Amino acid sequence: MGKLNKLEIEFDNSKIMCYAGETLKGTVVIDLNGTLKIKGIRLRFHGYASVHWVERYSSGTGKNKRTVAKHFDAVEQYFDHSAYVFGANKAETHYLPQGVHKFPFEFFVPTGCPTTYEGSIGRVRTYVSATLEKLWVSDISTLKPFTVINPLDLNKDPRAKEKSEAINEATFCCLCCKSGPISVKISVENIGFVPGQAIPITTEVLNLSRRKISVIKAYLHMNVRYHSQKKSKTHQNVIAALKRKVSKSPEADVLQDKLLIPSIPPSFLNGCNIIDISYILEVIIQPSGLAFDIPVRMELIVGTYPMESTIRSLTQSTIISSSPNSTNGEKHIQKKEVENDLVVSKNPKGCISFMESVIGKVTIEDEEESDNIDDKIVYTPVYPYFSVQQSTDLFCVDIPPR
């Protein structure tokens, strides 16, 4: 890059995240090995959601048959602000001497901005870019994504405290003989959890058939629904799983299991109208022999702030109440906007940390925001993770705004 050794964006305290309604602070760092003549240094703060996928189908017949590609897309803008940190008057020529130069900046992230999410056909992305506007030659830019967290406090959603049960039953036939049914019920004492917690699952099996139960599996599914202007599309990912082999298969049995929730975005993705996220707990009973599986499902709420009982006990939540049962499937939980009053409280025992998303990293390239950027930008969102003991792999902060 000639006289330019380095052009970087650094966030204060090495934080790569902030909460909606907070101020993001950082510095643009430029290292020069000689004097550089420029028009200015421009920052862009951009937050948006986008959805795009392609569906192909055949059209016509015979020699006129062809494949048609139909595009589905949608975009939401949350903020798009540009400002100069050096050389605001573009009509003038400015000189930066040799050495290291630092230009601090601050930006208020709007309260309604949704939580960052990176998916296969859609995203909620927020970033800062810095551009050296040069004379007569191409500009030079760098970009740094950051994670925004729109708080979902489980204490403010009464549904999170509800007990939930789901039931399914299947009857198997052996040749001409019909055997008794296998009935499965799963229950949780509350449906609200945060990443880092383990979901305590109670599975009750009543086996009146001639078949033995060989395997019990539990899955946590993340369902992501993308909305374009004309159509919606749903992707499902397994983000946590466990498997239990059953050595003995009594007629009636009650099993206790725990499924750890990894670092994932919160339910609903409040503030975003084109991407919805929900989480489904599924327990599958596998009978021995040639028999179909028996699935039982229920929806859970994953938040960013645990229930107070969780913090006090440093164990899984113990709040118990009642709710209607769900039979043969899932209880759908409607998106609900949760107020964000930005009240900060201290965490006397537990610890909220921020861990990289289990969904994985994304490479930002060949898009609008990567113009004039030579290097690929590899980025992984981080999400609140509740841990009893601080890990060296995490950075720990006080309990965040709720």
PDB file of N, CA and C in Angstrom, residues 288-381:
ATOM      1  N   SER A 288     -36.916 -50.838  19.569  1.00  0.00           N
ATOM      2  CA  SER A 288     -36.078 -51.826  18.900  1.00  0.00           C
ATOM      3  C   SER A 288     -36.809 -52.401  17.688  1.00  0.00           C
ATOM      4  N   GLY A 289     -36.029 -52.990  16.777  1.00  0.00           N
ATOM      5  CA  GLY A 289     -36.624 -53.621  15.608  1.00  0.00           C
ATOM      6  C   GLY A 289     -37.033 -52.621  14.549  1.00  0.00           C
ATOM      7  N   LEU A 290     -37.863 -53.090  13.617  1.00  0.00           N
ATOM      8  CA  LEU A 290     -38.334 -52.245  12.522  1.00  0.00           C
ATOM      9  C   LEU A 290     -39.546 -51.450  12.979  1.00  0.00           C
ATOM     10  N   ALA A 291     -39.279 -50.329  13.565  1.00  0.00           N
ATOM     11  CA  ALA A 291     -40.363 -49.481  14.078  1.00  0.00           C
ATOM     12  C   ALA A 291     -39.970 -48.025  13.885  1.00  0.00           C
ATOM     13  N   PHE A 292     -40.974 -47.190  13.707  1.00  0.00           N
ATOM     14  CA  PHE A 292     -40.693 -45.775  13.518  1.00  0.00           C
ATOM     15  C   PHE A 292     -40.447 -45.090  14.861  1.00  0.00           C
ATOM     16  N   ASP A 293     -39.703 -43.983  14.794  1.00  0.00           N
ATOM     17  CA  ASP A 293     -39.389 -43.219  15.999  1.00  0.00           C
ATOM     18  C   ASP A 293     -40.634 -42.511  16.524  1.00  0.00           C
ATOM     19  N   ILE A 294     -40.578 -42.195  17.813  1.00  0.00           N
ATOM     20  CA  ILE A 294     -41.667 -41.445  18.448  1.00  0.00           C
ATOM     21  C   ILE A 294     -41.101 -40.099  18.908  1.00  0.00           C
ATOM     22  N   PRO A 295     -41.400 -39.010  18.200  1.00  0.00           N
ATOM     23  CA  PRO A 295     -40.881 -37.702  18.598  1.00  0.00           C
ATOM     24  C   PRO A 295     -41.861 -36.942  19.493  1.00  0.00           C
ATOM     25  N   VAL A 296     -41.314 -36.161  20.403  1.00  0.00           N
ATOM     26  CA  VAL A 296     -42.111 -35.255  21.238  1.00  0.00           C
ATOM     27  C   VAL A 296     -41.403 -33.905  21.218  1.00  0.00           C
ATOM     28  N   ARG A 297     -42.169 -32.837  21.001  1.00  0.00           N
ATOM     29  CA  ARG A 297     -41.545 -31.526  20.826  1.00  0.00           C
ATOM     30  C   ARG A 297     -42.250 -30.464  21.662  1.00  0.00           C
ATOM     31  N   MET A 298     -41.451 -29.461  22.048  1.00  0.00           N
ATOM     32  CA  MET A 298     -42.006 -28.263  22.686  1.00  0.00           C
ATOM     33  C   MET A 298     -41.078 -27.092  22.392  1.00  0.00           C
ATOM     34  N   GLU A 299     -41.646 -25.894  22.398  1.00  0.00           N
ATOM     35  CA  GLU A 299     -40.844 -24.704  22.147  1.00  0.00           C
ATOM     36  C   GLU A 299     -40.335 -24.124  23.450  1.00  0.00           C
ATOM     37  N   LEU A 300     -39.077 -23.651  23.418  1.00  0.00           N
ATOM     38  CA  LEU A 300     -38.450 -22.990  24.556  1.00  0.00           C
ATOM     39  C   LEU A 300     -38.143 -21.545  24.189  1.00  0.00           C
ATOM     40  N   ILE A 301     -37.887 -20.734  25.203  1.00  0.00           N
ATOM     41  CA  ILE A 301     -37.443 -19.355  24.998  1.00  0.00           C
ATOM     42  C   ILE A 301     -35.992 -19.253  25.446  1.00  0.00           C
ATOM     43  N   VAL A 302     -35.135 -18.779  24.565  1.00  0.00           N
ATOM     44  CA  VAL A 302     -33.732 -18.539  24.900  1.00  0.00           C
ATOM     45  C   VAL A 302     -33.527 -17.036  25.016  1.00  0.00           C
ATOM     46  N   GLY A 303     -33.117 -16.576  26.196  1.00  0.00           N
ATOM     47  CA  GLY A 303     -32.931 -15.154  26.439  1.00  0.00           C
ATOM     48  C   GLY A 303     -31.465 -14.776  26.539  1.00  0.00           C
ATOM     49  N   THR A 304     -31.226 -13.525  26.905  1.00  0.00           N
ATOM     50  CA  THR A 304     -29.860 -13.039  27.119  1.00  0.00           C
ATOM     51  C   THR A 304     -29.588 -12.755  28.587  1.00  0.00           C
ATOM     52  N   TYR A 305     -30.649 -12.736  29.397  1.00  0.00           N
ATOM     53  CA  TYR A 305     -30.511 -12.455  30.828  1.00  0.00           C
ATOM     54  C   TYR A 305     -31.300 -13.511  31.590  1.00  0.00           C
ATOM     55  N   PRO A 306     -30.643 -14.241  32.510  1.00  0.00           N
ATOM     56  CA  PRO A 306     -31.321 -15.353  33.194  1.00  0.00           C
ATOM     57  C   PRO A 306     -32.330 -14.874  34.216  1.00  0.00           C
ATOM     58  N   MET A 307     -33.199 -15.786  34.611  1.00  0.00           N
ATOM     59  CA  MET A 307     -34.149 -15.482  35.669  1.00  0.00           C
ATOM     60  C   MET A 307     -33.407 -15.300  36.989  1.00  0.00           C
ATOM     61  N   GLU A 308     -33.963 -14.455  37.841  1.00  0.00           N
ATOM     62  CA  GLU A 308     -33.303 -14.135  39.107  1.00  0.00           C
ATOM     63  C   GLU A 308     -33.055 -15.387  39.941  1.00  0.00           C
ATOM     64  N   SER A 309     -33.946 -16.351  39.863  1.00  0.00           N
ATOM     65  CA  SER A 309     -33.758 -17.584  40.631  1.00  0.00           C
ATOM     66  C   SER A 309     -32.513 -18.330  40.174  1.00  0.00           C
ATOM     67  N   THR A 310     -32.192 -18.220  38.892  1.00  0.00           N
ATOM     68  CA  THR A 310     -30.991 -18.869  38.373  1.00  0.00           C
ATOM     69  C   THR A 310     -29.743 -18.226  38.953  1.00  0.00           C
ATOM     70  N   ILE A 311     -29.760 -16.905  39.018  1.00  0.00           N
ATOM     71  CA  ILE A 311     -28.603 -16.198  39.560  1.00  0.00           C
ATOM     72  C   ILE A 311     -28.428 -16.509  41.038  1.00  0.00           C
ATOM     73  N   ARG A 312     -29.536 -16.539  41.766  1.00  0.00           N
ATOM     74  CA  ARG A 312     -29.440 -16.778  43.211  1.00  0.00           C
ATOM     75  C   ARG A 312     -28.926 -18.172  43.520  1.00  0.00           C
ATOM     76  N   SER A 313     -29.376 -19.131  42.800  1.00  0.00           N
ATOM     77  CA  SER A 313     -29.031 -20.518  43.134  1.00  0.00           C
ATOM     78  C   SER A 313     -27.790 -21.022  42.417  1.00  0.00           C
ATOM     79  N   LEU A 314     -27.382 -20.312  41.345  1.00  0.00           N
ATOM     80  CA  LEU A 314     -26.266 -20.760  40.513  1.00  0.00           C
ATOM     81  C   LEU A 314     -26.498 -22.162  39.969  1.00  0.00           C
ATOM     82  N   THR A 315     -27.752 -22.531  39.843  1.00  0.00           N
ATOM     83  CA  THR A 315     -28.121 -23.788  39.210  1.00  0.00           C
ATOM     84  C   THR A 315     -29.192 -23.490  38.205  1.00  0.00           C
ATOM     85  N   GLN A 316     -29.763 -24.515  37.607  1.00  0.00           N
ATOM     86  CA  GLN A 316     -30.840 -24.309  36.667  1.00  0.00           C
ATOM     87  C   GLN A 316     -32.053 -23.747  37.389  1.00  0.00           C
ATOM     88  N   SER A 317     -32.858 -23.009  36.651  1.00  0.00           N
ATOM     89  CA  SER A 317     -34.000 -22.344  37.249  1.00  0.00           C
ATOM     90  C   SER A 317     -34.935 -23.333  37.923  1.00  0.00           C
ATOM     91  N   THR A 318     -35.524 -22.900  39.081  1.00  0.00           N
ATOM     92  CA  THR A 318     -36.402 -23.791  39.831  1.00  0.00           C
ATOM     93  C   THR A 318     -37.815 -23.244  39.963  1.00  0.00           C
ATOM     94  N   ILE A 319     -38.125 -22.229  39.208  1.00  0.00           N
ATOM     95  CA  ILE A 319     -39.471 -21.668  39.270  1.00  0.00           C
ATOM     96  C   ILE A 319     -40.465 -22.637  38.638  1.00  0.00           C
ATOM     97  N   ILE A 320     -41.556 -22.963  39.343  1.00  0.00           N
ATOM     98  CA  ILE A 320     -42.539 -23.919  38.860  1.00  0.00           C
ATOM     99  C   ILE A 320     -43.911 -23.256  38.808  1.00  0.00           C
ATOM    100  N   SER A 321     -44.554 -23.371  37.676  1.00  0.00           N
ATOM    101  CA  SER A 321     -45.946 -22.958  37.555  1.00  0.00           C
ATOM    102  C   SER A 321     -46.580 -23.877  36.538  1.00  0.00           C
ATOM    103  N   SER A 322     -47.796 -23.599  36.140  1.00  0.00           N
ATOM    104  CA  SER A 322     -48.476 -24.533  35.247  1.00  0.00           C
ATOM    105  C   SER A 322     -48.878 -23.850  33.959  1.00  0.00           C
ATOM    106  N   SER A 323     -49.047 -24.670  32.904  1.00  0.00           N
ATOM    107  CA  SER A 323     -49.519 -24.179  31.621  1.00  0.00           C
ATOM    108  C   SER A 323     -50.197 -25.334  30.914  1.00  0.00           C
ATOM    109  N   PRO A 324     -51.002 -25.039  29.895  1.00  0.00           N
ATOM    110  CA  PRO A 324     -51.658 -26.122  29.159  1.00  0.00           C
ATOM    111  C   PRO A 324     -50.634 -27.040  28.515  1.00  0.00           C
ATOM    112  N   ASN A 325     -51.006 -28.301  28.386  1.00  0.00           N
ATOM    113  CA  ASN A 325     -50.128 -29.283  27.768  1.00  0.00           C
ATOM    114  C   ASN A 325     -50.090 -29.085  26.259  1.00  0.00           C
ATOM    115  N   SER A 326     -49.001 -29.580  25.666  1.00  0.00           N
ATOM    116  CA  SER A 326     -48.888 -29.611  24.219  1.00  0.00           C
ATOM    117  C   SER A 326     -48.876 -31.062  23.783  1.00  0.00           C
ATOM    118  N   THR A 327     -49.708 -31.400  22.840  1.00  0.00           N
ATOM    119  CA  THR A 327     -49.836 -32.794  22.443  1.00  0.00           C
ATOM    120  C   THR A 327     -49.384 -32.975  21.004  1.00  0.00           C
ATOM    121  N   ASN A 328     -48.551 -34.000  20.794  1.00  0.00           N
ATOM    122  CA  ASN A 328     -48.119 -34.390  19.454  1.00  0.00           C
ATOM    123  C   ASN A 328     -47.468 -33.251  18.682  1.00  0.00           C
ATOM    124  N   GLY A 329     -46.675 -32.454  19.296  1.00  0.00           N
ATOM    125  CA  GLY A 329     -46.021 -31.414  18.534  1.00  0.00           C
ATOM    126  C   GLY A 329     -45.551 -30.292  19.390  1.00  0.00           C
ATOM    127  N   GLU A 330     -45.530 -29.103  18.821  1.00  0.00           N
ATOM    128  CA  GLU A 330     -44.887 -28.007  19.467  1.00  0.00           C
ATOM    129  C   GLU A 330     -45.860 -26.901  19.818  1.00  0.00           C
ATOM    130  N   LYS A 331     -45.588 -26.274  20.934  1.00  0.00           N
ATOM    131  CA  LYS A 331     -46.392 -25.133  21.363  1.00  0.00           C
ATOM    132  C   LYS A 331     -45.699 -23.895  20.826  1.00  0.00           C
ATOM    133  N   HIS A 332     -46.366 -23.167  19.925  1.00  0.00           N
ATOM    134  CA  HIS A 332     -45.727 -22.026  19.278  1.00  0.00           C
ATOM    135  C   HIS A 332     -45.817 -20.791  20.163  1.00  0.00           C
ATOM    136  N   ILE A 333     -44.697 -20.137  20.317  1.00  0.00           N
ATOM    137  CA  ILE A 333     -44.636 -18.939  21.154  1.00  0.00           C
ATOM    138  C   ILE A 333     -44.526 -17.724  20.247  1.00  0.00           C
ATOM    139  N   GLN A 334     -45.447 -16.810  20.381  1.00  0.00           N
ATOM    140  CA  GLN A 334     -45.466 -15.638  19.523  1.00  0.00           C
ATOM    141  C   GLN A 334     -44.343 -14.681  19.886  1.00  0.00           C
ATOM    142  N   LYS A 335     -43.864 -13.976  18.842  1.00  0.00           N
ATOM    143  CA  LYS A 335     -42.856 -12.951  19.089  1.00  0.00           C
ATOM    144  C   LYS A 335     -43.451 -11.870  19.976  1.00  0.00           C
ATOM    145  N   LYS A 336     -42.685 -11.454  20.975  1.00  0.00           N
ATOM    146  CA  LYS A 336     -43.163 -10.433  21.900  1.00  0.00           C
ATOM    147  C   LYS A 336     -42.033  -9.455  22.163  1.00  0.00           C
ATOM    148  N   GLU A 337     -42.292  -8.198  21.884  1.00  0.00           N
ATOM    149  CA  GLU A 337     -41.282  -7.190  22.155  1.00  0.00           C
ATOM    150  C   GLU A 337     -41.142  -7.006  23.662  1.00  0.00           C
ATOM    151  N   VAL A 338     -39.914  -7.060  24.145  1.00  0.00           N
ATOM    152  CA  VAL A 338     -39.652  -6.899  25.571  1.00  0.00           C
ATOM    153  C   VAL A 338     -39.027  -5.532  25.787  1.00  0.00           C
ATOM    154  N   GLU A 339     -39.583  -4.788  26.709  1.00  0.00           N
ATOM    155  CA  GLU A 339     -39.080  -3.442  26.940  1.00  0.00           C
ATOM    156  C   GLU A 339     -37.621  -3.488  27.370  1.00  0.00           C
ATOM    157  N   ASN A 340     -36.875  -2.478  26.956  1.00  0.00           N
ATOM    158  CA  ASN A 340     -35.462  -2.377  27.303  1.00  0.00           C
ATOM    159  C   ASN A 340     -35.280  -1.092  28.093  1.00  0.00           C
ATOM    160  N   ASP A 341     -35.255  -1.218  29.424  1.00  0.00           N
ATOM    161  CA  ASP A 341     -35.146  -0.019  30.241  1.00  0.00           C
ATOM    162  C   ASP A 341     -33.706   0.282  30.618  1.00  0.00           C
ATOM    163  N   LEU A 342     -32.761  -0.550  30.135  1.00  0.00           N
ATOM    164  CA  LEU A 342     -31.340  -0.309  30.352  1.00  0.00           C
ATOM    165  C   LEU A 342     -30.999  -0.134  31.821  1.00  0.00           C
ATOM    166  N   VAL A 343     -31.613  -0.948  32.660  1.00  0.00           N
ATOM    167  CA  VAL A 343     -31.281  -0.937  34.083  1.00  0.00           C
ATOM    168  C   VAL A 343     -30.099  -1.865  34.306  1.00  0.00           C
ATOM    169  N   VAL A 344     -29.047  -1.375  34.920  1.00  0.00           N
ATOM    170  CA  VAL A 344     -27.859  -2.177  35.162  1.00  0.00           C
ATOM    171  C   VAL A 344     -27.858  -2.656  36.604  1.00  0.00           C
ATOM    172  N   SER A 345     -27.707  -3.965  36.800  1.00  0.00           N
ATOM    173  CA  SER A 345     -27.588  -4.507  38.145  1.00  0.00           C
ATOM    174  C   SER A 345     -26.337  -5.347  38.229  1.00  0.00           C
ATOM    175  N   LYS A 346     -25.788  -5.492  39.424  1.00  0.00           N
ATOM    176  CA  LYS A 346     -24.559  -6.238  39.610  1.00  0.00           C
ATOM    177  C   LYS A 346     -24.843  -7.720  39.775  1.00  0.00           C
ATOM    178  N   ASN A 347     -23.898  -8.539  39.347  1.00  0.00           N
ATOM    179  CA  ASN A 347     -24.018  -9.982  39.472  1.00  0.00           C
ATOM    180  C   ASN A 347     -23.143 -10.432  40.624  1.00  0.00           C
ATOM    181  N   PRO A 348     -23.703 -10.781  41.793  1.00  0.00           N
ATOM    182  CA  PRO A 348     -22.892 -11.088  42.954  1.00  0.00           C
ATOM    183  C   PRO A 348     -22.231 -12.454  42.900  1.00  0.00           C
ATOM    184  N   LYS A 349     -22.775 -13.380  42.107  1.00  0.00           N
ATOM    185  CA  LYS A 349     -22.253 -14.739  42.145  1.00  0.00           C
ATOM    186  C   LYS A 349     -21.920 -15.253  40.747  1.00  0.00           C
ATOM    187  N   GLY A 350     -22.949 -15.301  39.900  1.00  0.00           N
ATOM    188  CA  GLY A 350     -22.745 -15.874  38.583  1.00  0.00           C
ATOM    189  C   GLY A 350     -21.969 -14.940  37.683  1.00  0.00           C
ATOM    190  N   CYS A 351     -21.888 -15.293  36.433  1.00  0.00           N
ATOM    191  CA  CYS A 351     -21.087 -14.509  35.503  1.00  0.00           C
ATOM    192  C   CYS A 351     -21.706 -14.550  34.122  1.00  0.00           C
ATOM    193  N   ILE A 352     -21.929 -13.376  33.536  1.00  0.00           N
ATOM    194  CA  ILE A 352     -22.327 -13.291  32.143  1.00  0.00           C
ATOM    195  C   ILE A 352     -21.061 -13.043  31.340  1.00  0.00           C
ATOM    196  N   SER A 353     -20.753 -13.937  30.441  1.00  0.00           N
ATOM    197  CA  SER A 353     -19.602 -13.807  29.567  1.00  0.00           C
ATOM    198  C   SER A 353     -20.099 -13.694  28.132  1.00  0.00           C
ATOM    199  N   PHE A 354     -19.173 -13.585  27.201  1.00  0.00           N
ATOM    200  CA  PHE A 354     -19.555 -13.507  25.795  1.00  0.00           C
ATOM    201  C   PHE A 354     -18.714 -14.509  25.016  1.00  0.00           C
ATOM    202  N   MET A 355     -19.398 -15.460  24.417  1.00  0.00           N
ATOM    203  CA  MET A 355     -18.732 -16.560  23.731  1.00  0.00           C
ATOM    204  C   MET A 355     -19.105 -16.550  22.257  1.00  0.00           C
ATOM    205  N   GLU A 356     -18.164 -16.978  21.416  1.00  0.00           N
ATOM    206  CA  GLU A 356     -18.425 -17.026  19.983  1.00  0.00           C
ATOM    207  C   GLU A 356     -19.584 -17.965  19.666  1.00  0.00           C
ATOM    208  N   SER A 357     -20.368 -17.577  18.691  1.00  0.00           N
ATOM    209  CA  SER A 357     -21.556 -18.335  18.310  1.00  0.00           C
ATOM    210  C   SER A 357     -21.191 -19.742  17.863  1.00  0.00           C
ATOM    211  N   VAL A 358     -21.985 -20.714  18.311  1.00  0.00           N
ATOM    212  CA  VAL A 358     -21.777 -22.102  17.898  1.00  0.00           C
ATOM    213  C   VAL A 358     -22.101 -22.283  16.419  1.00  0.00           C
ATOM    214  N   ILE A 359     -22.823 -21.347  15.842  1.00  0.00           N
ATOM    215  CA  ILE A 359     -23.179 -21.434  14.425  1.00  0.00           C
ATOM    216  C   ILE A 359     -21.942 -21.299  13.549  1.00  0.00           C
ATOM    217  N   GLY A 360     -20.923 -20.578  14.040  1.00  0.00           N
ATOM    218  CA  GLY A 360     -19.662 -20.500  13.317  1.00  0.00           C
ATOM    219  C   GLY A 360     -19.405 -19.149  12.683  1.00  0.00           C
ATOM    220  N   LYS A 361     -18.288 -19.088  11.982  1.00  0.00           N
ATOM    221  CA  LYS A 361     -17.813 -17.833  11.418  1.00  0.00           C
ATOM    222  C   LYS A 361     -18.384 -17.600  10.025  1.00  0.00           C
ATOM    223  N   VAL A 362     -18.267 -16.364   9.586  1.00  0.00           N
ATOM    224  CA  VAL A 362     -18.710 -15.987   8.249  1.00  0.00           C
ATOM    225  C   VAL A 362     -17.612 -15.135   7.629  1.00  0.00           C
ATOM    226  N   THR A 363     -17.448 -15.255   6.327  1.00  0.00           N
ATOM    227  CA  THR A 363     -16.477 -14.450   5.594  1.00  0.00           C
ATOM    228  C   THR A 363     -17.217 -13.362   4.837  1.00  0.00           C
ATOM    229  N   ILE A 364     -16.838 -12.121   5.090  1.00  0.00           N
ATOM    230  CA  ILE A 364     -17.477 -10.977   4.440  1.00  0.00           C
ATOM    231  C   ILE A 364     -16.650 -10.606   3.223  1.00  0.00           C
ATOM    232  N   GLU A 365     -17.193 -10.878   2.058  1.00  0.00           N
ATOM    233  CA  GLU A 365     -16.483 -10.575   0.818  1.00  0.00           C
ATOM    234  C   GLU A 365     -17.477 -10.444  -0.323  1.00  0.00           C
ATOM    235  N   ASP A 366     -17.039  -9.771  -1.373  1.00  0.00           N
ATOM    236  CA  ASP A 366     -17.844  -9.617  -2.585  1.00  0.00           C
ATOM    237  C   ASP A 366     -19.207  -9.008  -2.306  1.00  0.00           C
ATOM    238  N   GLU A 367     -19.271  -8.114  -1.339  1.00  0.00           N
ATOM    239  CA  GLU A 367     -20.516  -7.437  -1.038  1.00  0.00           C
ATOM    240  C   GLU A 367     -20.255  -5.935  -1.003  1.00  0.00           C
ATOM    241  N   GLU A 368     -21.316  -5.186  -0.853  1.00  0.00           N
ATOM    242  CA  GLU A 368     -21.206  -3.726  -0.860  1.00  0.00           C
ATOM    243  C   GLU A 368     -20.188  -3.232   0.152  1.00  0.00           C
ATOM    244  N   GLU A 369     -20.207  -3.823   1.368  1.00  0.00           N
ATOM    245  CA  GLU A 369     -19.350  -3.308   2.421  1.00  0.00           C
ATOM    246  C   GLU A 369     -17.890  -3.687   2.262  1.00  0.00           C
ATOM    247  N   SER A 370     -17.554  -4.561   1.293  1.00  0.00           N
ATOM    248  CA  SER A 370     -16.165  -4.973   1.137  1.00  0.00           C
ATOM    249  C   SER A 370     -15.480  -4.272  -0.037  1.00  0.00           C
ATOM    250  N   ASP A 371     -16.113  -3.265  -0.620  1.00  0.00           N
ATOM    251  CA  ASP A 371     -15.480  -2.507  -1.692  1.00  0.00           C
ATOM    252  C   ASP A 371     -14.203  -1.847  -1.176  1.00  0.00           C
ATOM    253  N   ASN A 372     -13.155  -1.870  -2.004  1.00  0.00           N
ATOM    254  CA  ASN A 372     -11.864  -1.248  -1.683  1.00  0.00           C
ATOM    255  C   ASN A 372     -11.162  -1.901  -0.496  1.00  0.00           C
ATOM    256  N   ILE A 373     -11.588  -3.120  -0.120  1.00  0.00           N
ATOM    257  CA  ILE A 373     -10.930  -3.847   0.962  1.00  0.00           C
ATOM    258  C   ILE A 373     -10.250  -5.064   0.355  1.00  0.00           C
ATOM    259  N   ASP A 374      -8.923  -5.136   0.499  1.00  0.00           N
ATOM    260  CA  ASP A 374      -8.165  -6.208  -0.135  1.00  0.00           C
ATOM    261  C   ASP A 374      -8.322  -7.535   0.597  1.00  0.00           C
ATOM    262  N   ASP A 375      -8.315  -7.492   1.920  1.00  0.00           N
ATOM    263  CA  ASP A 375      -8.334  -8.723   2.703  1.00  0.00           C
ATOM    264  C   ASP A 375      -9.760  -9.172   2.985  1.00  0.00           C
ATOM    265  N   LYS A 376      -9.924 -10.496   3.104  1.00  0.00           N
ATOM    266  CA  LYS A 376     -11.208 -11.043   3.518  1.00  0.00           C
ATOM    267  C   LYS A 376     -11.418 -10.773   5.003  1.00  0.00           C
ATOM    268  N   ILE A 377     -12.631 -10.454   5.365  1.00  0.00           N
ATOM    269  CA  ILE A 377     -12.986 -10.209   6.757  1.00  0.00           C
ATOM    270  C   ILE A 377     -13.682 -11.459   7.293  1.00  0.00           C
ATOM    271  N   VAL A 378     -13.060 -12.120   8.267  1.00  0.00           N
ATOM    272  CA  VAL A 378     -13.647 -13.304   8.890  1.00  0.00           C
ATOM    273  C   VAL A 378     -14.202 -12.890  10.247  1.00  0.00           C
ATOM    274  N   TYR A 379     -15.447 -13.243  10.490  1.00  0.00           N
ATOM    275  CA  TYR A 379     -16.138 -12.717  11.665  1.00  0.00           C
ATOM    276  C   TYR A 379     -17.057 -13.768  12.266  1.00  0.00           C
ATOM    277  N   THR A 380     -17.078 -13.823  13.606  1.00  0.00           N
ATOM    278  CA  THR A 380     -17.999 -14.694  14.335  1.00  0.00           C
ATOM    279  C   THR A 380     -18.729 -13.860  15.382  1.00  0.00           C
ATOM    280  N   PRO A 381     -20.054 -13.790  15.352  1.00  0.00           N
ATOM    281  CA  PRO A 381     -20.786 -13.062  16.403  1.00  0.00           C
ATOM    282  C   PRO A 381     -20.546 -13.689  17.771  1.00  0.00           C
TER     283      PRO A 381
END
